Coordinates of C-alpha atoms in Angstrom, one line a residue:
M1 CA -5.9 0.9 -1.3
D2 CA -9.2 -0.8 -1.6
G3 CA -8.6 -1.5 -5.5
A4 CA -5.3 -2.8 -4.4
L5 CA -7.3 -5.0 -1.8
D6 CA -9.9 -6.4 -4.3
A7 CA -6.6 -7.3 -7.0
L8 CA -5.3 -9.3 -4.1
R9 CA -9.0 -11.3 -3.6
K10 CA -8.5 -11.4 -7.3
E11 CA -5.7 -13.6 -7.5
F12 CA -5.7 -15.1 -4.3
G13 CA -9.3 -16.7 -5.9
G14 CA -6.6 -18.1 -8.5
L15 CA -4.7 -20.1 -6.5
R16 CA -6.3 -23.7 -6.2
T17 CA -6.4 -25.0 -3.4
G18 CA -8.1 -28.3 -3.6
R19 CA -11.4 -27.2 -2.5
A20 CA -13.2 -25.9 -5.6
S21 CA -13.5 -22.4 -6.5
A22 CA -15.0 -21.1 -9.2
G23 CA -13.0 -18.8 -9.8
L24 CA -10.5 -20.8 -10.4
L25 CA -11.9 -20.7 -13.9
E26 CA -12.4 -17.5 -14.4
P27 CA -9.4 -16.5 -16.0
V28 CA -9.3 -19.7 -18.5
M29 CA -9.6 -18.4 -22.1
V30 CA -11.2 -20.6 -24.1
E31 CA -10.7 -20.4 -28.1
A32 CA -14.1 -19.8 -29.3
Y33 CA -15.7 -18.0 -32.5
G34 CA -12.2 -16.8 -34.3
S35 CA -11.0 -15.0 -31.0
Q36 CA -9.9 -15.5 -28.0
M37 CA -12.9 -15.3 -25.1
P38 CA -13.0 -15.8 -21.6
I39 CA -15.5 -18.9 -19.8
T40 CA -17.5 -16.6 -18.3
Q41 CA -18.7 -16.1 -21.8
V42 CA -19.4 -19.6 -23.1
G43 CA -20.7 -20.8 -20.1
T44 CA -21.9 -21.1 -16.8
I45 CA -19.4 -22.2 -14.0
G46 CA -20.3 -24.3 -10.9
V47 CA -20.0 -25.2 -7.7
P48 CA -21.9 -28.8 -7.2
E49 CA -19.4 -31.1 -4.5
A50 CA -16.2 -29.6 -2.7
R51 CA -14.1 -31.3 -5.5
M52 CA -15.9 -30.6 -8.4
L53 CA -16.2 -27.3 -10.2
T54 CA -18.6 -27.9 -13.4
V55 CA -19.2 -25.5 -17.0
Q56 CA -22.5 -25.6 -18.6
V57 CA -21.6 -24.6 -22.2
W58 CA -24.5 -22.6 -23.8
D59 CA -23.4 -23.9 -27.6
R60 CA -23.2 -28.0 -27.4
S61 CA -20.4 -26.9 -30.6
M62 CA -18.0 -25.5 -28.0
V63 CA -18.4 -28.3 -25.8
G64 CA -14.3 -29.4 -27.4
A65 CA -12.5 -25.7 -27.1
V66 CA -13.8 -25.1 -23.6
E67 CA -12.2 -29.2 -22.2
K68 CA -8.7 -28.2 -24.1
A69 CA -9.4 -25.0 -22.8
I70 CA -9.3 -26.1 -19.1
R71 CA -6.7 -29.1 -19.7
E72 CA -4.2 -26.8 -21.0
S73 CA -4.9 -23.5 -18.6
G74 CA -1.4 -24.8 -16.3
L75 CA -3.9 -25.9 -13.2
G76 CA -3.3 -29.2 -13.4
L77 CA -6.6 -30.0 -13.9
N78 CA -8.4 -32.6 -15.8
P79 CA -12.1 -32.5 -17.3
S80 CA -14.1 -35.3 -18.7
P81 CA -17.2 -34.0 -21.2
D82 CA -20.8 -35.5 -20.0
G83 CA -23.6 -33.7 -22.9
Q84 CA -23.4 -29.8 -22.9
L85 CA -21.5 -30.7 -19.4
V86 CA -18.2 -30.0 -18.9
R87 CA -18.1 -31.9 -14.5
V88 CA -13.6 -30.8 -13.5
P89 CA -12.8 -32.8 -10.7
I90 CA -10.6 -31.1 -8.2
P91 CA -7.3 -33.5 -7.4
P92 CA -6.5 -33.3 -3.6
L93 CA -2.9 -31.2 -3.5
S94 CA 0.6 -32.8 -2.7
E95 CA 2.3 -31.3 0.5
E96 CA 5.4 -29.9 -1.6
R97 CA 2.4 -28.0 -3.9
R98 CA 0.2 -26.3 -1.2
M99 CA 4.3 -25.1 0.0
E100 CA 4.5 -23.3 -3.6
L101 CA 1.0 -22.3 -3.4
G102 CA 1.9 -20.6 0.1
K103 CA 4.3 -18.9 -1.5
V104 CA 2.9 -18.0 -3.6
A105 CA 0.3 -16.4 -2.2
G106 CA 3.3 -14.4 -0.2
K107 CA 4.6 -13.4 -3.9
Y108 CA 0.8 -12.0 -4.3
A109 CA 0.5 -9.9 -0.6
E110 CA 3.5 -8.3 -1.4
Q111 CA 2.7 -6.8 -4.3
G112 CA -1.2 -5.8 -3.0
R113 CA 0.9 -4.1 0.0
V114 CA 3.6 -2.5 -2.4
A115 CA 0.8 -1.5 -4.2
I116 CA -0.8 0.3 -0.9
R117 CA 2.4 1.9 -0.7
N118 CA 2.8 3.0 -4.0
V119 CA 0.1 4.7 -4.1
R120 CA 0.6 5.7 0.1
R121 CA 3.2 7.7 -2.2
D122 CA 1.6 9.3 -4.2
G123 CA -1.1 11.4 -2.2
M124 CA 1.9 12.1 0.1
E125 CA 4.3 13.8 -3.0
M126 CA 0.1 15.9 -3.8
L127 CA -0.1 16.9 0.2
K128 CA 3.3 18.2 0.0
K129 CA 2.4 20.2 -3.2
M130 CA -0.5 21.1 -1.9
E131 CA 1.0 22.8 0.7
K132 CA 3.9 24.1 -1.3
D133 CA 1.6 26.2 -3.4
G134 CA -0.3 27.0 -0.8
E135 CA -3.3 25.2 -0.7
I136 CA -3.5 24.1 2.6
S137 CA -1.6 25.1 6.0
K138 CA 1.5 23.0 7.4
D139 CA -1.1 22.3 10.0
E140 CA -3.4 20.2 7.4
H141 CA -0.4 18.7 5.6
H142 CA 0.3 17.1 8.9
L143 CA -2.6 16.0 10.1
W144 CA -3.6 15.0 6.4
N145 CA -0.8 12.7 6.2
E146 CA -1.2 11.3 9.3
E147 CA -4.5 10.3 7.9
I148 CA -3.5 8.1 4.9
Q149 CA -0.6 6.2 7.6
A150 CA -3.3 5.2 9.1
L151 CA -5.5 4.4 6.4
T152 CA -2.0 2.4 5.0
D153 CA -1.6 0.9 8.0
Q154 CA -5.4 -0.1 7.7
H155 CA -5.4 -1.5 5.0
I156 CA -1.4 -3.1 5.4
K157 CA -3.4 -5.2 7.9
L158 CA -6.3 -6.4 6.0
V159 CA -3.7 -7.5 3.3
D160 CA -2.3 -9.7 6.0
E161 CA -4.9 -11.3 6.8
T162 CA -6.3 -11.8 4.3
L163 CA -2.9 -14.1 3.4
A164 CA -3.3 -15.7 6.2
Q165 CA -6.3 -16.5 5.7
K166 CA -5.3 -18.2 2.7
E167 CA -3.0 -19.7 3.9
E168 CA -4.6 -21.9 6.1
E169 CA -6.8 -22.9 3.9
I170 CA -4.4 -23.8 1.4
L171 CA -2.7 -25.7 4.4
Q172 CA -5.7 -27.5 5.4
V173 CA -5.4 -31.3 4.6

């Protein structure tokens, strides 16, 4: 269940909110040395100010590839190289785009809830099997069942809180 929450937070990190976040560029893949590499393996991502990201490219010959990868990533960003540094200004979001991002965040949250419920289902099935095989009593099965449900409720609540925070962040002007 914690894994589902971590995955959700990572997905949310990639959603552009009009504010610079290093997580925004982490999924970008760069054509480097004949293969696709994550941008974090060719440079260091920095956040010098609220509406600016920088990528300090380690190999000067990779600056063009990093710029191209960011431009073609579908994030709507327009990088500009400056020596070995690639500056990526973060433009403000339109109201329409904010609404779209809110819907995407909701979808990510629902995927997280489904993953948590799947873990609960697997746990319940395991308890049934253990009871059937005589490894645990009916009372123990009931106690563990309640424990699993409590953990599920707790994690679903965390997903909802994380979603509320992200939606607030997206809708701030």
